[in-house]
Amino acid sequence: SFFKIRARLPIEGRTNQVLGASRHMNVVLKTYASGGENELHAHSNEDHVFVVMQGSALFYGPRGETRRVVKNECVLIPCGAFYWFQAEENEPLVMLRIGAAVNPDTDVLARVDPDGMPFDGYSEKNKEVAYRLHEDQWFE
């Protein structure tokens, strides 16, 4: 696959643009409006890496661990590790997310909450809100 890393920036909400995918790997361009976030969860069938392309984020662990990640810094999250993150308030967050399936025969999108229950990444519980995009602001 060949692809270009380009996306309109969000005013509100977040976007996920699949850039390329195979049976074992996927590459997603993620954008978050300033202050956007998700909820504590773990991926039960995927290791993944976040590469911050613009903005900055605070990543949190299950015991309150915090790490600020800025442009050109990366985070590797192994399968089963609990985390959540929040885009800082200074500008939209743009991250490249590369995922690798542990078992490509089962759901690579599977997530669990801290109680081990299935957790929908596109749910209100995961702080999903309708997105609105800038007409003239792009990441490229």
PDB file of C-alpha atoms in Angstrom:
ATOM      1  CA  SER A   1       0.000   0.000   0.000  1.00  0.00           C
ATOM      2  CA  PHE A   2       1.001   3.582  -0.643  1.00  0.00           C
ATOM      3  CA  PHE A   3      -0.722   6.424   1.160  1.00  0.00           C
ATOM      4  CA  LYS A   4      -0.438  10.097   2.005  1.00  0.00           C
ATOM      5  CA  ILE A   5      -0.697  11.422   5.546  1.00  0.00           C
ATOM      6  CA  ARG A   6      -3.247  14.216   5.252  1.00  0.00           C
ATOM      7  CA  ALA A   7      -6.413  15.149   7.173  1.00  0.00           C
ATOM      8  CA  ARG A   8      -8.687  18.071   7.917  1.00  0.00           C
ATOM      9  CA  LEU A   9      -8.300  19.101  11.551  1.00  0.00           C
ATOM     10  CA  PRO A  10     -11.212  18.788  13.962  1.00  0.00           C
ATOM     11  CA  ILE A  11     -12.867  21.664  15.801  1.00  0.00           C
ATOM     12  CA  GLU A  12     -14.655  19.118  18.006  1.00  0.00           C
ATOM     13  CA  GLY A  13     -14.397  15.375  18.397  1.00  0.00           C
ATOM     14  CA  ARG A  14     -11.954  12.995  16.758  1.00  0.00           C
ATOM     15  CA  THR A  15     -11.390  11.173  13.494  1.00  0.00           C
ATOM     16  CA  ASN A  16      -9.843   7.844  12.498  1.00  0.00           C
ATOM     17  CA  GLN A  17      -8.691   7.496   8.893  1.00  0.00           C
ATOM     18  CA  VAL A  18      -7.428   4.040   7.909  1.00  0.00           C
ATOM     19  CA  LEU A  19      -4.457   4.627   5.625  1.00  0.00           C
ATOM     20  CA  GLY A  20      -3.456   1.037   5.038  1.00  0.00           C
ATOM     21  CA  ALA A  21      -4.218  -2.410   6.400  1.00  0.00           C
ATOM     22  CA  SER A  22      -3.204  -6.019   5.990  1.00  0.00           C
ATOM     23  CA  ARG A  23      -4.161  -9.183   7.814  1.00  0.00           C
ATOM     24  CA  HIS A  24      -1.588  -8.509  10.552  1.00  0.00           C
ATOM     25  CA  MET A  25      -1.102  -4.723  10.561  1.00  0.00           C
ATOM     26  CA  ASN A  26      -3.013  -1.460  10.221  1.00  0.00           C
ATOM     27  CA  VAL A  27      -2.030   2.192   9.947  1.00  0.00           C
ATOM     28  CA  VAL A  28      -4.530   4.826  11.089  1.00  0.00           C
ATOM     29  CA  LEU A  29      -4.269   8.613  11.094  1.00  0.00           C
ATOM     30  CA  LYS A  30      -6.011   9.871  14.232  1.00  0.00           C
ATOM     31  CA  THR A  31      -6.969  13.488  14.912  1.00  0.00           C
ATOM     32  CA  TYR A  32      -8.355  14.906  18.145  1.00  0.00           C
ATOM     33  CA  ALA A  33      -9.693  18.379  18.789  1.00  0.00           C
ATOM     34  CA  SER A  34      -7.878  20.358  21.455  1.00  0.00           C
ATOM     35  CA  GLY A  35      -8.758  18.756  24.806  1.00  0.00           C
ATOM     36  CA  GLY A  36     -10.217  15.595  23.209  1.00  0.00           C
ATOM     37  CA  GLU A  37      -9.778  12.369  25.092  1.00  0.00           C
ATOM     38  CA  ASN A  38     -10.780   8.757  25.564  1.00  0.00           C
ATOM     39  CA  GLU A  39     -11.326   6.472  28.585  1.00  0.00           C
ATOM     40  CA  LEU A  40      -9.175   3.847  30.323  1.00  0.00           C
ATOM     41  CA  HIS A  41      -9.082   0.654  28.220  1.00  0.00           C
ATOM     42  CA  ALA A  42      -6.843  -2.100  26.864  1.00  0.00           C
ATOM     43  CA  HIS A  43      -6.677  -3.755  23.462  1.00  0.00           C
ATOM     44  CA  SER A  44      -7.040  -7.502  23.900  1.00  0.00           C
ATOM     45  CA  ASN A  45      -5.729  -8.513  20.461  1.00  0.00           C
ATOM     46  CA  GLU A  46      -3.297  -5.828  19.343  1.00  0.00           C
ATOM     47  CA  ASP A  47       0.040  -4.222  20.094  1.00  0.00           C
ATOM     48  CA  HIS A  48       0.185  -0.663  18.809  1.00  0.00           C
ATOM     49  CA  VAL A  49       2.378   2.394  18.516  1.00  0.00           C
ATOM     50  CA  PHE A  50       1.320   6.041  18.526  1.00  0.00           C
ATOM     51  CA  VAL A  51       3.564   8.562  16.743  1.00  0.00           C
ATOM     52  CA  VAL A  52       2.698  12.163  17.594  1.00  0.00           C
ATOM     53  CA  MET A  53       2.783  14.195  14.375  1.00  0.00           C
ATOM     54  CA  GLN A  54       1.302  17.471  15.717  1.00  0.00           C
ATOM     55  CA  GLY A  55       0.289  18.766  19.120  1.00  0.00           C
ATOM     56  CA  SER A  56       0.828  16.916  22.361  1.00  0.00           C
ATOM     57  CA  ALA A  57      -0.997  14.440  24.559  1.00  0.00           C
ATOM     58  CA  LEU A  58      -0.978  13.304  28.138  1.00  0.00           C
ATOM     59  CA  PHE A  59      -0.950   9.502  28.379  1.00  0.00           C
ATOM     60  CA  TYR A  60      -2.209   7.927  31.605  1.00  0.00           C
ATOM     61  CA  GLY A  61      -1.729   4.440  33.026  1.00  0.00           C
ATOM     62  CA  PRO A  62      -4.107   2.470  35.254  1.00  0.00           C
ATOM     63  CA  ARG A  63      -2.522   3.691  38.495  1.00  0.00           C
ATOM     64  CA  GLY A  64      -2.430   7.375  37.560  1.00  0.00           C
ATOM     65  CA  GLU A  65       0.947   7.288  35.808  1.00  0.00           C
ATOM     66  CA  THR A  66       1.269  10.266  33.472  1.00  0.00           C
ATOM     67  CA  ARG A  67       3.584  11.015  30.564  1.00  0.00           C
ATOM     68  CA  ARG A  68       3.471  13.992  28.211  1.00  0.00           C
ATOM     69  CA  VAL A  69       4.173  13.039  24.592  1.00  0.00           C
ATOM     70  CA  VAL A  70       5.010  15.714  22.001  1.00  0.00           C
ATOM     71  CA  LYS A  71       5.689  15.932  18.273  1.00  0.00           C
ATOM     72  CA  ASN A  72       8.042  13.211  16.983  1.00  0.00           C
ATOM     73  CA  GLU A  73       7.742  11.178  20.191  1.00  0.00           C
ATOM     74  CA  CYS A  74       6.190   7.713  20.270  1.00  0.00           C
ATOM     75  CA  VAL A  75       4.360   5.401  22.662  1.00  0.00           C
ATOM     76  CA  LEU A  76       4.288   1.604  22.332  1.00  0.00           C
ATOM     77  CA  ILE A  77       1.275  -0.022  24.010  1.00  0.00           C
ATOM     78  CA  PRO A  78       1.508  -3.821  24.296  1.00  0.00           C
ATOM     79  CA  CYS A  79      -1.587  -5.994  24.077  1.00  0.00           C
ATOM     80  CA  GLY A  80      -3.459  -5.990  27.395  1.00  0.00           C
ATOM     81  CA  ALA A  81      -1.893  -2.788  28.795  1.00  0.00           C
ATOM     82  CA  PHE A  82      -4.441  -0.298  30.150  1.00  0.00           C
ATOM     83  CA  TYR A  83      -4.123   3.364  29.180  1.00  0.00           C
ATOM     84  CA  TRP A  84      -6.010   6.468  28.155  1.00  0.00           C
ATOM     85  CA  PHE A  85      -4.884   9.815  26.779  1.00  0.00           C
ATOM     86  CA  GLN A  86      -6.009  13.391  26.377  1.00  0.00           C
ATOM     87  CA  ALA A  87      -4.999  15.945  23.748  1.00  0.00           C
ATOM     88  CA  GLU A  88      -3.561  19.014  25.407  1.00  0.00           C
ATOM     89  CA  GLU A  89      -5.432  22.295  25.021  1.00  0.00           C
ATOM     90  CA  ASN A  90      -2.902  24.116  22.814  1.00  0.00           C
ATOM     91  CA  GLU A  91      -3.846  22.707  19.358  1.00  0.00           C
ATOM     92  CA  PRO A  92      -5.406  19.688  17.653  1.00  0.00           C
ATOM     93  CA  LEU A  93      -3.576  16.411  18.188  1.00  0.00           C
ATOM     94  CA  VAL A  94      -2.532  14.345  15.155  1.00  0.00           C
ATOM     95  CA  MET A  95      -1.128  10.851  15.669  1.00  0.00           C
ATOM     96  CA  LEU A  96      -0.184   8.015  13.401  1.00  0.00           C
ATOM     97  CA  ARG A  97      -1.305   4.733  14.991  1.00  0.00           C
ATOM     98  CA  ILE A  98       0.290   1.492  13.815  1.00  0.00           C
ATOM     99  CA  GLY A  99      -1.337  -1.683  15.090  1.00  0.00           C
ATOM    100  CA  ALA A 100      -0.215  -5.304  14.886  1.00  0.00           C
ATOM    101  CA  ALA A 101      -2.683  -8.131  15.470  1.00  0.00           C
ATOM    102  CA  VAL A 102      -1.679 -10.724  18.045  1.00  0.00           C
ATOM    103  CA  ASN A 103      -4.133 -13.181  16.458  1.00  0.00           C
ATOM    104  CA  PRO A 104      -5.397 -12.032  13.044  1.00  0.00           C
ATOM    105  CA  ASP A 105      -8.217 -14.607  13.170  1.00  0.00           C
ATOM    106  CA  THR A 106     -10.017 -12.717  15.962  1.00  0.00           C
ATOM    107  CA  ASP A 107     -11.271  -9.135  16.293  1.00  0.00           C
ATOM    108  CA  VAL A 108      -8.331  -6.718  16.065  1.00  0.00           C
ATOM    109  CA  LEU A 109     -10.589  -3.886  17.316  1.00  0.00           C
ATOM    110  CA  ALA A 110     -11.501  -5.710  20.547  1.00  0.00           C
ATOM    111  CA  ARG A 111     -11.126  -3.591  23.674  1.00  0.00           C
ATOM    112  CA  VAL A 112     -11.842  -4.211  27.318  1.00  0.00           C
ATOM    113  CA  ASP A 113     -12.552  -1.911  30.254  1.00  0.00           C
ATOM    114  CA  PRO A 114     -10.731  -2.231  33.608  1.00  0.00           C
ATOM    115  CA  ASP A 115     -13.282  -4.882  34.681  1.00  0.00           C
ATOM    116  CA  GLY A 116     -12.425  -7.033  31.643  1.00  0.00           C
ATOM    117  CA  MET A 117     -15.755  -6.322  29.950  1.00  0.00           C
ATOM    118  CA  PRO A 118     -16.037  -5.550  26.202  1.00  0.00           C
ATOM    119  CA  PHE A 119     -15.608  -1.821  25.585  1.00  0.00           C
ATOM    120  CA  ASP A 120     -16.846  -0.075  22.439  1.00  0.00           C
ATOM    121  CA  GLY A 121     -14.272   2.482  21.293  1.00  0.00           C
ATOM    122  CA  TYR A 122     -16.952   4.458  19.456  1.00  0.00           C
ATOM    123  CA  SER A 123     -19.238   4.826  22.467  1.00  0.00           C
ATOM    124  CA  GLU A 124     -20.235   7.704  24.706  1.00  0.00           C
ATOM    125  CA  LYS A 125     -18.529   5.760  27.521  1.00  0.00           C
ATOM    126  CA  ASN A 126     -15.272   6.232  25.581  1.00  0.00           C
ATOM    127  CA  LYS A 127     -16.009   9.971  25.369  1.00  0.00           C
ATOM    128  CA  GLU A 128     -17.014   9.784  21.694  1.00  0.00           C
ATOM    129  CA  VAL A 129     -18.606  13.032  20.505  1.00  0.00           C
ATOM    130  CA  ALA A 130     -19.742  14.111  17.064  1.00  0.00           C
ATOM    131  CA  TYR A 131     -16.877  15.644  15.163  1.00  0.00           C
ATOM    132  CA  ARG A 132     -16.823  18.966  13.328  1.00  0.00           C
ATOM    133  CA  LEU A 133     -13.945  19.710  10.962  1.00  0.00           C
ATOM    134  CA  HIS A 134     -12.246  22.979  10.087  1.00  0.00           C
ATOM    135  CA  GLU A 135     -12.982  23.980   6.504  1.00  0.00           C
ATOM    136  CA  ASP A 136      -9.490  25.304   5.870  1.00  0.00           C
ATOM    137  CA  GLN A 137      -7.131  23.753   8.448  1.00  0.00           C
ATOM    138  CA  TRP A 138      -5.266  20.625   7.405  1.00  0.00           C
ATOM    139  CA  PHE A 139      -2.496  18.438   8.661  1.00  0.00           C
ATOM    140  CA  GLU A 140      -0.144  17.398   5.862  1.00  0.00           C
TER     141      GLU A 140
END
